[in-house]
C-alpha cells in the first residue's frame, strides 16, 4: 500500500502590478510513499525539525514537536531577505528534505500553473482538475507497483474541499467502470498540525516547487515579490534531484505523463524548465491599456 500527501502553494489572486504580493503561480502537489516507510519517514522529518528548531530538542511532549511547523514561506523569506547564515540554513533544510524523501522511496507529483498578467485565474476549477490529474498519476504508480493507496489532502474549508473529492468519487463509481481501481477511497482531508507528513508536502511544494516555478517561468516579472533571483540556487542545486524523484509513465499511445507537470499560460514553456533546462522566453508585450501580504518568516538555525 502507498500513501499520497498533497498540499498547495499559491491561490487564485490575479497577477497584477497593483498586487505585488499576489502569487504568480499555483502549485498543487506532494509525494507518495510506501506504507512501510511512513513511520520512519515521519521520525526522520521530526529529527530534521529538531535540527533546524533547536528549542524542540527540549520539548517535554512529542505533540509539541509534531504540531510545530516549519513553513515554506519562512524558507523563501530567508532566501530572499536573510543573511548568509539564514540562506545557508534554508538551502540545507531543503537538501535535508530531499534526502529523507529519497531515502524512503518517495515519488514527487505536482501540477504547476503559471498565471498571465491581468487575467482572472479560476482557482475553483484548476484545483479540482489538479487533484483529478494527480490521482491519475497515483493510479498509474499503484498499477506499476501492484499496490493500493489513499490520498490525503491538506484541509482548507468545506466549500473548497468538497469539489476536490467529487471529481475523484465520480470517476470511481460511474457506470462505465472504475478508472482509479488502485485508489481505495476518495481523498480524505487532514490538518498539517496533526498529520506530520502533510508538513513534508507543504515544505516540498512551498519551499521548493513554488519558488523554482517563480524563477524559471517569471524571472522577468520584477515587480512581484515572489519572482526573485534568490531562488535560482534552488533550481540549480536541486532541479536534477527533483527530476529523479518523479514518477513518470507512458499512456496507451506512448505519451509520457505524470511527475511534475507545468501549464505555462504566459510563454508556453515546457515542464523541463523546473529542472534547470534552459531559460524562459519573455512573454509577448501586452496590448496598451490591458491590465497586466508578502511572506512573513522566522530565521532557521544553521
mmCIF file of N, CA and C in Angstrom, residues 15-148:
data_model
loop_
_atom_site.group_PDB
_atom_site.id
_atom_site.type_symbol
_atom_site.label_atom_id
_atom_site.label_comp_id
_atom_site.label_asym_id
_atom_site.label_seq_id
_atom_site.Cartn_x
_atom_site.Cartn_y
_atom_site.Cartn_z
ATOM 1 N N UNK A 15 -2.680 37.978 -11.121
ATOM 2 C CA UNK A 15 -1.327 38.513 -11.189
ATOM 3 C C UNK A 15 -1.387 39.903 -11.797
ATOM 4 N N UNK A 16 -1.092 40.912 -10.987
ATOM 5 C CA UNK A 16 -1.265 42.295 -11.417
ATOM 6 C C UNK A 16 -0.281 43.182 -10.659
ATOM 7 N N UNK A 17 0.336 44.173 -11.331
ATOM 8 C CA UNK A 17 1.272 45.062 -10.638
ATOM 9 C C UNK A 17 0.661 45.769 -9.437
ATOM 10 N N UNK A 18 -0.661 45.920 -9.435
ATOM 11 C CA UNK A 18 -1.313 46.555 -8.289
ATOM 12 C C UNK A 18 -1.259 45.672 -7.055
ATOM 13 N N UNK A 19 -0.960 44.378 -7.244
ATOM 14 C CA UNK A 19 -0.850 43.437 -6.128
ATOM 15 C C UNK A 19 0.516 42.751 -6.195
ATOM 16 N N UNK A 20 1.564 43.429 -5.783
ATOM 17 C CA UNK A 20 2.913 42.868 -5.934
ATOM 18 C C UNK A 20 3.166 41.619 -5.113
ATOM 19 N N UNK A 21 2.277 41.320 -4.151
ATOM 20 C CA UNK A 21 2.458 40.110 -3.341
ATOM 21 C C UNK A 21 1.560 38.965 -3.792
ATOM 22 N N UNK A 22 0.810 39.137 -4.900
ATOM 23 C CA UNK A 22 -0.053 38.063 -5.395
ATOM 24 C C UNK A 22 0.804 36.914 -5.920
ATOM 25 N N UNK A 23 0.509 35.678 -5.523
ATOM 26 C CA UNK A 23 1.305 34.543 -6.019
ATOM 27 C C UNK A 23 1.197 34.431 -7.541
ATOM 28 N N UNK A 24 2.327 34.380 -8.242
ATOM 29 C CA UNK A 24 2.273 34.303 -9.706
ATOM 30 C C UNK A 24 2.055 32.882 -10.229
ATOM 31 N N UNK A 25 2.100 31.906 -9.330
ATOM 32 C CA UNK A 25 1.852 30.525 -9.723
ATOM 33 C C UNK A 25 0.966 29.872 -8.670
ATOM 34 N N UNK A 26 0.308 28.798 -9.079
ATOM 35 C CA UNK A 26 -0.392 27.920 -8.141
ATOM 36 C C UNK A 26 0.202 26.533 -8.320
ATOM 37 N N UNK A 27 0.660 25.959 -7.237
ATOM 38 C CA UNK A 27 1.214 24.607 -7.260
ATOM 39 C C UNK A 27 0.349 23.713 -6.385
ATOM 40 N N UNK A 28 -0.120 22.618 -6.945
ATOM 41 C CA UNK A 28 -0.825 21.584 -6.191
ATOM 42 C C UNK A 28 -0.005 20.318 -6.347
ATOM 43 N N UNK A 29 0.565 19.848 -5.247
ATOM 44 C CA UNK A 29 1.442 18.697 -5.388
ATOM 45 C C UNK A 29 1.845 18.097 -4.061
ATOM 46 N N UNK A 30 2.714 17.113 -4.134
ATOM 47 C CA UNK A 30 3.168 16.435 -2.931
ATOM 48 C C UNK A 30 3.987 15.218 -3.292
ATOM 49 N N UNK A 31 3.773 14.141 -2.553
ATOM 50 C CA UNK A 31 4.596 12.956 -2.750
ATOM 51 C C UNK A 31 3.823 11.703 -2.355
ATOM 52 N N UNK A 32 4.298 10.571 -2.852
ATOM 53 C CA UNK A 32 3.787 9.271 -2.438
ATOM 54 C C UNK A 32 4.880 8.557 -1.661
ATOM 55 N N UNK A 33 4.467 7.654 -0.788
ATOM 56 C CA UNK A 33 5.429 6.890 0.000
ATOM 57 C C UNK A 33 4.828 5.527 0.314
ATOM 58 N N UNK A 34 5.629 4.461 0.248
ATOM 59 C CA UNK A 34 5.119 3.143 0.631
ATOM 60 C C UNK A 34 4.697 3.135 2.097
ATOM 61 N N UNK A 35 3.642 2.413 2.404
ATOM 62 C CA UNK A 35 3.114 2.379 3.760
ATOM 63 C C UNK A 35 4.172 1.958 4.778
ATOM 64 N N UNK A 36 5.037 1.029 4.396
ATOM 65 C CA UNK A 36 6.025 0.543 5.355
ATOM 66 C C UNK A 36 7.137 1.552 5.650
ATOM 67 N N UNK A 37 7.138 2.684 4.921
ATOM 68 C CA UNK A 37 8.117 3.740 5.190
ATOM 69 C C UNK A 37 7.501 4.944 5.900
ATOM 70 N N UNK A 38 6.204 4.917 6.125
ATOM 71 C CA UNK A 38 5.525 6.089 6.694
ATOM 72 C C UNK A 38 6.094 6.444 8.068
ATOM 73 N N UNK A 39 6.236 5.454 8.936
ATOM 74 C CA UNK A 39 6.705 5.749 10.295
ATOM 75 C C UNK A 39 8.145 6.241 10.296
ATOM 76 N N UNK A 40 9.021 5.584 9.541
ATOM 77 C CA UNK A 40 10.420 6.000 9.541
ATOM 78 C C UNK A 40 10.603 7.362 8.874
ATOM 79 N N UNK A 41 9.793 7.648 7.841
ATOM 80 C CA UNK A 41 9.847 8.975 7.225
ATOM 81 C C UNK A 41 9.390 10.041 8.209
ATOM 82 N N UNK A 42 8.356 9.732 8.978
ATOM 83 C CA UNK A 42 7.858 10.667 9.985
ATOM 84 C C UNK A 42 8.939 10.984 11.022
ATOM 85 N N UNK A 43 9.589 9.940 11.541
ATOM 86 C CA UNK A 43 10.633 10.164 12.545
ATOM 87 C C UNK A 43 11.820 10.916 11.962
ATOM 88 N N UNK A 44 12.159 10.618 10.722
ATOM 89 C CA UNK A 44 13.264 11.331 10.076
ATOM 90 C C UNK A 44 12.939 12.818 9.944
ATOM 91 N N UNK A 45 11.681 13.129 9.619
ATOM 92 C CA UNK A 45 11.295 14.531 9.484
ATOM 93 C C UNK A 45 11.270 15.226 10.850
ATOM 94 N N UNK A 46 10.832 14.528 11.883
ATOM 95 C CA UNK A 46 10.858 15.127 13.218
ATOM 96 C C UNK A 46 12.299 15.452 13.635
ATOM 97 N N UNK A 47 13.246 14.601 13.265
ATOM 98 C CA UNK A 47 14.649 14.891 13.549
ATOM 99 C C UNK A 47 15.118 16.131 12.792
ATOM 100 N N UNK A 48 14.662 16.276 11.543
ATOM 101 C CA UNK A 48 15.004 17.474 10.762
ATOM 102 C C UNK A 48 14.454 18.722 11.449
ATOM 103 N N UNK A 49 13.219 18.641 11.914
ATOM 104 C CA UNK A 49 12.638 19.796 12.612
ATOM 105 C C UNK A 49 13.435 20.154 13.857
ATOM 106 N N UNK A 50 13.857 19.152 14.610
ATOM 107 C CA UNK A 50 14.627 19.421 15.821
ATOM 108 C C UNK A 50 15.974 20.065 15.490
ATOM 109 N N UNK A 51 16.556 19.698 14.360
ATOM 110 C CA UNK A 51 17.851 20.258 13.971
ATOM 111 C C UNK A 51 17.728 21.738 13.628
ATOM 112 N N UNK A 52 16.652 22.092 12.910
ATOM 113 C CA UNK A 52 16.502 23.474 12.469
ATOM 114 C C UNK A 52 15.666 24.325 13.431
ATOM 115 N N UNK A 53 15.074 23.699 14.414
ATOM 116 C CA UNK A 53 14.390 24.407 15.502
ATOM 117 C C UNK A 53 14.914 23.810 16.811
ATOM 118 N N UNK A 54 16.127 24.188 17.247
ATOM 119 C CA UNK A 54 16.762 23.546 18.409
ATOM 120 C C UNK A 54 15.927 23.582 19.677
ATOM 121 N N UNK A 55 15.016 24.564 19.798
ATOM 122 C CA UNK A 55 14.194 24.622 21.007
ATOM 123 C C UNK A 55 13.319 23.394 21.157
ATOM 124 N N UNK A 56 13.052 22.689 20.031
ATOM 125 C CA UNK A 56 12.221 21.491 20.088
ATOM 126 C C UNK A 56 12.948 20.319 20.733
ATOM 127 N N UNK A 57 14.278 20.379 20.811
ATOM 128 C CA UNK A 57 15.024 19.286 21.417
ATOM 129 C C UNK A 57 14.719 19.149 22.911
ATOM 130 N N UNK A 58 14.236 20.228 23.491
ATOM 131 C CA UNK A 58 13.898 20.204 24.918
ATOM 132 C C UNK A 58 12.400 20.057 25.160
ATOM 133 N N UNK A 59 11.648 19.766 24.109
ATOM 134 C CA UNK A 59 10.199 19.629 24.261
ATOM 135 C C UNK A 59 9.868 18.458 25.173
ATOM 136 N N UNK A 60 8.938 18.668 26.078
ATOM 137 C CA UNK A 60 8.554 17.617 27.020
ATOM 138 C C UNK A 60 7.577 16.627 26.406
ATOM 139 N N UNK A 61 6.799 17.077 25.446
ATOM 140 C CA UNK A 61 5.790 16.216 24.826
ATOM 141 C C UNK A 61 6.085 16.056 23.335
ATOM 142 N N UNK A 62 5.910 14.837 22.834
ATOM 143 C CA UNK A 62 6.085 14.595 21.406
ATOM 144 C C UNK A 62 5.129 15.466 20.595
ATOM 145 N N UNK A 63 3.945 15.733 21.130
ATOM 146 C CA UNK A 63 2.955 16.541 20.417
ATOM 147 C C UNK A 63 3.485 17.940 20.107
ATOM 148 N N UNK A 64 4.374 18.464 20.971
ATOM 149 C CA UNK A 64 4.946 19.789 20.711
ATOM 150 C C UNK A 64 5.791 19.778 19.446
ATOM 151 N N UNK A 65 6.549 18.707 19.256
ATOM 152 C CA UNK A 65 7.389 18.590 18.065
ATOM 153 C C UNK A 65 6.518 18.399 16.821
ATOM 154 N N UNK A 66 5.486 17.571 16.958
ATOM 155 C CA UNK A 66 4.609 17.299 15.821
ATOM 156 C C UNK A 66 3.865 18.558 15.391
ATOM 157 N N UNK A 67 3.335 19.305 16.328
ATOM 158 C CA UNK A 67 2.492 20.454 15.998
ATOM 159 C C UNK A 67 3.283 21.659 15.503
ATOM 160 N N UNK A 68 4.546 21.746 15.885
ATOM 161 C CA UNK A 68 5.356 22.889 15.437
ATOM 162 C C UNK A 68 5.665 22.722 13.951
ATOM 163 N N UNK A 69 5.370 23.729 13.156
ATOM 164 C CA UNK A 69 5.568 23.644 11.712
ATOM 165 C C UNK A 69 6.668 24.585 11.250
ATOM 166 N N UNK A 70 7.500 24.106 10.347
ATOM 167 C CA UNK A 70 8.423 24.961 9.602
ATOM 168 C C UNK A 70 7.754 25.220 8.265
ATOM 169 N N UNK A 71 7.369 26.437 8.024
ATOM 170 C CA UNK A 71 6.596 26.773 6.833
ATOM 171 C C UNK A 71 7.510 27.096 5.654
ATOM 172 N N UNK A 72 7.053 26.726 4.477
ATOM 173 C CA UNK A 72 7.806 27.042 3.278
ATOM 174 C C UNK A 72 7.967 28.532 3.062
ATOM 175 N N UNK A 73 7.000 29.312 3.520
ATOM 176 C CA UNK A 73 7.112 30.765 3.382
ATOM 177 C C UNK A 73 8.295 31.303 4.182
ATOM 178 N N UNK A 74 8.611 30.650 5.316
ATOM 179 C CA UNK A 74 9.780 31.049 6.100
ATOM 180 C C UNK A 74 11.064 30.770 5.330
ATOM 181 N N UNK A 75 11.112 29.618 4.661
ATOM 182 C CA UNK A 75 12.292 29.278 3.872
ATOM 183 C C UNK A 75 12.493 30.298 2.757
ATOM 184 N N UNK A 76 11.408 30.655 2.067
ATOM 185 C CA UNK A 76 11.522 31.631 0.981
ATOM 186 C C UNK A 76 11.961 32.987 1.506
ATOM 187 N N UNK A 77 11.423 33.384 2.638
ATOM 188 C CA UNK A 77 11.807 34.675 3.223
ATOM 189 C C UNK A 77 13.291 34.681 3.585
ATOM 190 N N UNK A 78 13.784 33.580 4.134
ATOM 191 C CA UNK A 78 15.195 33.509 4.490
ATOM 192 C C UNK A 78 16.096 33.556 3.262
ATOM 193 N N UNK A 79 15.650 32.959 2.170
ATOM 194 C CA UNK A 79 16.428 33.011 0.937
ATOM 195 C C UNK A 79 16.450 34.416 0.354
ATOM 196 N N UNK A 80 15.325 35.107 0.413
ATOM 197 C CA UNK A 80 15.231 36.439 -0.205
ATOM 198 C C UNK A 80 15.877 37.529 0.647
ATOM 199 N N UNK A 81 15.635 37.466 1.944
ATOM 200 C CA UNK A 81 15.989 38.613 2.778
ATOM 201 C C UNK A 81 16.910 38.282 3.942
ATOM 202 N N UNK A 82 17.301 37.023 4.083
ATOM 203 C CA UNK A 82 18.123 36.641 5.218
ATOM 204 C C UNK A 82 19.599 36.921 4.991
ATOM 205 N N UNK A 83 20.376 36.832 6.065
ATOM 206 C CA UNK A 83 21.817 36.975 5.931
ATOM 207 C C UNK A 83 22.414 35.664 5.407
ATOM 208 N N UNK A 84 23.726 35.614 5.324
ATOM 209 C CA UNK A 84 24.376 34.437 4.734
ATOM 210 C C UNK A 84 24.022 33.163 5.495
ATOM 211 N N UNK A 85 24.022 33.226 6.810
ATOM 212 C CA UNK A 85 23.724 32.037 7.614
ATOM 213 C C UNK A 85 22.293 31.566 7.416
ATOM 214 N N UNK A 86 21.360 32.518 7.337
ATOM 215 C CA UNK A 86 19.958 32.143 7.134
ATOM 216 C C UNK A 86 19.776 31.488 5.763
ATOM 217 N N UNK A 87 20.407 32.063 4.742
ATOM 218 C CA UNK A 87 20.282 31.489 3.396
ATOM 219 C C UNK A 87 20.886 30.087 3.348
ATOM 220 N N UNK A 88 22.045 29.926 3.990
ATOM 221 C CA UNK A 88 22.681 28.615 4.007
ATOM 222 C C UNK A 88 21.793 27.602 4.732
ATOM 223 N N UNK A 89 21.204 28.012 5.855
ATOM 224 C CA UNK A 89 20.331 27.108 6.601
ATOM 225 C C UNK A 89 19.103 26.729 5.784
ATOM 226 N N UNK A 90 18.553 27.683 5.028
ATOM 227 C CA UNK A 90 17.392 27.395 4.192
ATOM 228 C C UNK A 90 17.738 26.367 3.124
ATOM 229 N N UNK A 91 18.888 26.527 2.489
ATOM 230 C CA UNK A 91 19.303 25.569 1.468
ATOM 231 C C UNK A 91 19.583 24.199 2.092
ATOM 232 N N UNK A 92 20.198 24.186 3.273
ATOM 233 C CA UNK A 92 20.471 22.916 3.952
ATOM 234 C C UNK A 92 19.173 22.208 4.328
ATOM 235 N N UNK A 93 18.166 22.980 4.724
ATOM 236 C CA UNK A 93 16.885 22.372 5.069
ATOM 237 C C UNK A 93 16.259 21.693 3.860
ATOM 238 N N UNK A 94 16.274 22.373 2.718
ATOM 239 C CA UNK A 94 15.714 21.782 1.504
ATOM 240 C C UNK A 94 16.493 20.527 1.126
ATOM 241 N N UNK A 95 17.811 20.574 1.260
ATOM 242 C CA UNK A 95 18.622 19.390 0.966
ATOM 243 C C UNK A 95 18.251 18.231 1.890
ATOM 244 N N UNK A 96 18.041 18.537 3.180
ATOM 245 C CA UNK A 96 17.640 17.504 4.140
ATOM 246 C C UNK A 96 16.278 16.923 3.783
ATOM 247 N N UNK A 97 15.367 17.778 3.329
ATOM 248 C CA UNK A 97 14.042 17.323 2.911
ATOM 249 C C UNK A 97 14.158 16.319 1.764
ATOM 250 N N UNK A 98 14.955 16.651 0.754
ATOM 251 C CA UNK A 98 15.130 15.741 -0.371
ATOM 252 C C UNK A 98 15.845 14.461 0.053
ATOM 253 N N UNK A 99 16.775 14.584 0.985
ATOM 254 C CA UNK A 99 17.471 13.398 1.488
ATOM 255 C C UNK A 99 16.489 12.377 2.052
ATOM 256 N N UNK A 100 15.562 12.839 2.888
ATOM 257 C CA UNK A 100 14.658 11.888 3.529
ATOM 258 C C UNK A 100 13.623 11.353 2.540
ATOM 259 N N UNK A 101 13.238 12.146 1.555
ATOM 260 C CA UNK A 101 12.322 11.637 0.535
ATOM 261 C C UNK A 101 13.010 10.564 -0.305
ATOM 262 N N UNK A 102 14.238 10.841 -0.708
ATOM 263 C CA UNK A 102 14.991 9.858 -1.499
ATOM 264 C C UNK A 102 15.249 8.583 -0.702
ATOM 265 N N UNK A 103 15.487 8.737 0.597
ATOM 266 C CA UNK A 103 15.812 7.594 1.425
ATOM 267 C C UNK A 103 14.628 6.731 1.797
ATOM 268 N N UNK A 104 13.413 7.180 1.470
ATOM 269 C CA UNK A 104 12.219 6.412 1.832
ATOM 270 C C UNK A 104 11.351 6.076 0.616
ATOM 271 N N UNK A 105 11.982 6.021 -0.557
ATOM 272 C CA UNK A 105 11.308 5.599 -1.792
ATOM 273 C C UNK A 105 10.106 6.478 -2.137
ATOM 274 N N UNK A 106 10.169 7.752 -1.779
ATOM 275 C CA UNK A 106 9.084 8.675 -2.107
ATOM 276 C C UNK A 106 9.157 9.059 -3.582
ATOM 277 N N UNK A 107 8.012 9.426 -4.128
ATOM 278 C CA UNK A 107 7.935 9.915 -5.501
ATOM 279 C C UNK A 107 7.136 11.220 -5.509
ATOM 280 N N UNK A 108 7.625 12.180 -6.276
ATOM 281 C CA UNK A 108 7.029 13.515 -6.298
ATOM 282 C C UNK A 108 6.072 13.645 -7.482
ATOM 283 N N UNK A 109 4.945 14.291 -7.243
ATOM 284 C CA UNK A 109 3.977 14.577 -8.299
ATOM 285 C C UNK A 109 3.371 15.949 -8.043
ATOM 286 N N UNK A 110 3.098 16.705 -9.104
ATOM 287 C CA UNK A 110 2.567 18.061 -8.926
ATOM 288 C C UNK A 110 2.001 18.591 -10.229
ATOM 289 N N UNK A 111 1.048 19.502 -10.089
ATOM 290 C CA UNK A 111 0.581 20.337 -11.198
ATOM 291 C C UNK A 111 0.950 21.768 -10.865
ATOM 292 N N UNK A 112 1.630 22.412 -11.789
ATOM 293 C CA UNK A 112 2.103 23.783 -11.611
ATOM 294 C C UNK A 112 1.429 24.660 -12.660
ATOM 295 N N UNK A 113 0.764 25.715 -12.206
ATOM 296 C CA UNK A 113 0.029 26.607 -13.104
ATOM 297 C C UNK A 113 0.677 27.991 -13.071
ATOM 298 N N UNK A 114 1.127 28.453 -14.235
ATOM 299 C CA UNK A 114 1.758 29.763 -14.364
ATOM 300 C C UNK A 114 0.695 30.766 -14.826
ATOM 301 N N UNK A 115 0.531 31.825 -14.059
ATOM 302 C CA UNK A 115 -0.518 32.799 -14.366
ATOM 303 C C UNK A 115 -0.065 33.795 -15.441
ATOM 304 N N UNK A 116 -1.052 34.412 -16.087
ATOM 305 C CA UNK A 116 -0.821 35.507 -17.018
ATOM 306 C C UNK A 116 -1.214 36.815 -16.355
ATOM 307 N N UNK A 117 -0.422 37.864 -16.607
ATOM 308 C CA UNK A 117 -0.722 39.159 -16.015
ATOM 309 C C UNK A 117 -2.105 39.663 -16.423
ATOM 310 N N UNK A 118 -2.855 40.108 -15.423
ATOM 311 C CA UNK A 118 -4.118 40.778 -15.682
ATOM 312 C C UNK A 118 -5.277 39.877 -16.024
ATOM 313 N N UNK A 119 -5.073 38.574 -16.105
ATOM 314 C CA UNK A 119 -6.155 37.673 -16.467
ATOM 315 C C UNK A 119 -6.643 36.921 -15.239
ATOM 316 N N UNK A 120 -7.957 36.811 -15.105
ATOM 317 C CA UNK A 120 -8.543 36.115 -13.962
ATOM 318 C C UNK A 120 -8.100 34.656 -13.954
ATOM 319 N N UNK A 121 -7.924 34.125 -12.773
ATOM 320 C CA UNK A 121 -7.459 32.750 -12.606
ATOM 321 C C UNK A 121 -8.510 31.981 -11.826
ATOM 322 N N UNK A 122 -9.077 30.959 -12.447
ATOM 323 C CA UNK A 122 -10.191 30.217 -11.856
ATOM 324 C C UNK A 122 -9.672 29.119 -10.927
ATOM 325 N N UNK A 123 -9.352 29.487 -9.709
ATOM 326 C CA UNK A 123 -8.842 28.515 -8.748
ATOM 327 C C UNK A 123 -9.848 27.406 -8.478
ATOM 328 N N UNK A 124 -11.155 27.758 -8.468
ATOM 329 C CA UNK A 124 -12.184 26.768 -8.150
ATOM 330 C C UNK A 124 -12.261 25.663 -9.199
ATOM 331 N N UNK A 125 -11.791 25.936 -10.405
ATOM 332 C CA UNK A 125 -11.759 24.907 -11.431
ATOM 333 C C UNK A 125 -10.414 24.230 -11.536
ATOM 334 N N UNK A 126 -9.343 25.019 -11.359
ATOM 335 C CA UNK A 126 -7.990 24.496 -11.519
ATOM 336 C C UNK A 126 -7.632 23.514 -10.415
ATOM 337 N N UNK A 127 -8.036 23.814 -9.188
ATOM 338 C CA UNK A 127 -7.648 22.949 -8.069
ATOM 339 C C UNK A 127 -8.251 21.544 -8.205
ATOM 340 N N UNK A 128 -9.564 21.400 -8.413
ATOM 341 C CA UNK A 128 -10.107 20.039 -8.598
ATOM 342 C C UNK A 128 -9.507 19.326 -9.803
ATOM 343 N N UNK A 129 -9.250 20.071 -10.892
ATOM 344 C CA UNK A 129 -8.639 19.451 -12.067
ATOM 345 C C UNK A 129 -7.249 18.931 -11.732
ATOM 346 N N UNK A 130 -6.529 19.667 -10.890
ATOM 347 C CA UNK A 130 -5.197 19.227 -10.472
ATOM 348 C C UNK A 130 -5.284 17.953 -9.642
ATOM 349 N N UNK A 131 -6.221 17.918 -8.695
ATOM 350 C CA UNK A 131 -6.383 16.732 -7.854
ATOM 351 C C UNK A 131 -6.748 15.522 -8.709
ATOM 352 N N UNK A 132 -7.625 15.727 -9.696
ATOM 353 C CA UNK A 132 -8.001 14.624 -10.582
ATOM 354 C C UNK A 132 -6.789 14.122 -11.352
ATOM 355 N N UNK A 133 -5.966 15.044 -11.866
ATOM 356 C CA UNK A 133 -4.773 14.647 -12.622
ATOM 357 C C UNK A 133 -3.767 13.922 -11.728
ATOM 358 N N UNK A 134 -3.608 14.392 -10.499
ATOM 359 C CA UNK A 134 -2.675 13.741 -9.573
ATOM 360 C C UNK A 134 -3.154 12.344 -9.208
ATOM 361 N N UNK A 135 -4.468 12.152 -9.118
ATOM 362 C CA UNK A 135 -4.999 10.820 -8.861
ATOM 363 C C UNK A 135 -4.723 9.877 -10.027
ATOM 364 N N UNK A 136 -4.739 10.399 -11.248
ATOM 365 C CA UNK A 136 -4.404 9.565 -12.397
ATOM 366 C C UNK A 136 -2.947 9.104 -12.329
ATOM 367 N N UNK A 137 -2.052 10.035 -11.946
ATOM 368 C CA UNK A 137 -0.648 9.662 -11.785
ATOM 369 C C UNK A 137 -0.482 8.653 -10.654
ATOM 370 N N UNK A 138 -1.176 8.895 -9.557
ATOM 371 C CA UNK A 138 -1.123 7.984 -8.413
ATOM 372 C C UNK A 138 -1.608 6.600 -8.816
ATOM 373 N N UNK A 139 -2.701 6.546 -9.556
ATOM 374 C CA UNK A 139 -3.227 5.267 -10.026
ATOM 375 C C UNK A 139 -2.211 4.553 -10.908
ATOM 376 N N UNK A 140 -1.540 5.288 -11.784
ATOM 377 C CA UNK A 140 -0.540 4.673 -12.657
ATOM 378 C C UNK A 140 0.613 4.098 -11.834
ATOM 379 N N UNK A 141 1.032 4.810 -10.802
ATOM 380 C CA UNK A 141 2.088 4.285 -9.946
ATOM 381 C C UNK A 141 1.627 3.043 -9.195
ATOM 382 N N UNK A 142 0.399 3.080 -8.684
ATOM 383 C CA UNK A 142 -0.129 1.924 -7.949
ATOM 384 C C UNK A 142 -0.198 0.696 -8.851
ATOM 385 N N UNK A 143 -0.621 0.900 -10.092
ATOM 386 C CA UNK A 143 -0.674 -0.223 -11.030
ATOM 387 C C UNK A 143 0.733 -0.750 -11.297
ATOM 388 N N UNK A 144 1.685 0.156 -11.444
ATOM 389 C CA UNK A 144 3.068 -0.249 -11.706
ATOM 390 C C UNK A 144 3.647 -1.019 -10.527
ATOM 391 N N UNK A 145 3.297 -0.599 -9.309
ATOM 392 C CA UNK A 145 3.833 -1.226 -8.094
ATOM 393 C C UNK A 145 2.981 -2.405 -7.609
ATOM 394 N N UNK A 146 1.860 -2.688 -8.309
ATOM 395 C CA UNK A 146 0.912 -3.724 -7.869
ATOM 396 C C UNK A 146 0.486 -3.434 -6.429
ATOM 397 N N UNK A 147 0.077 -2.197 -6.207
ATOM 398 C CA UNK A 147 -0.231 -1.720 -4.863
ATOM 399 C C UNK A 147 -1.617 -1.091 -4.836
ATOM 400 N N UNK A 148 -2.041 -0.725 -3.663
ATOM 401 C CA UNK A 148 -3.259 0.054 -3.459
ATOM 402 C C UNK A 148 -2.871 1.305 -2.695
#
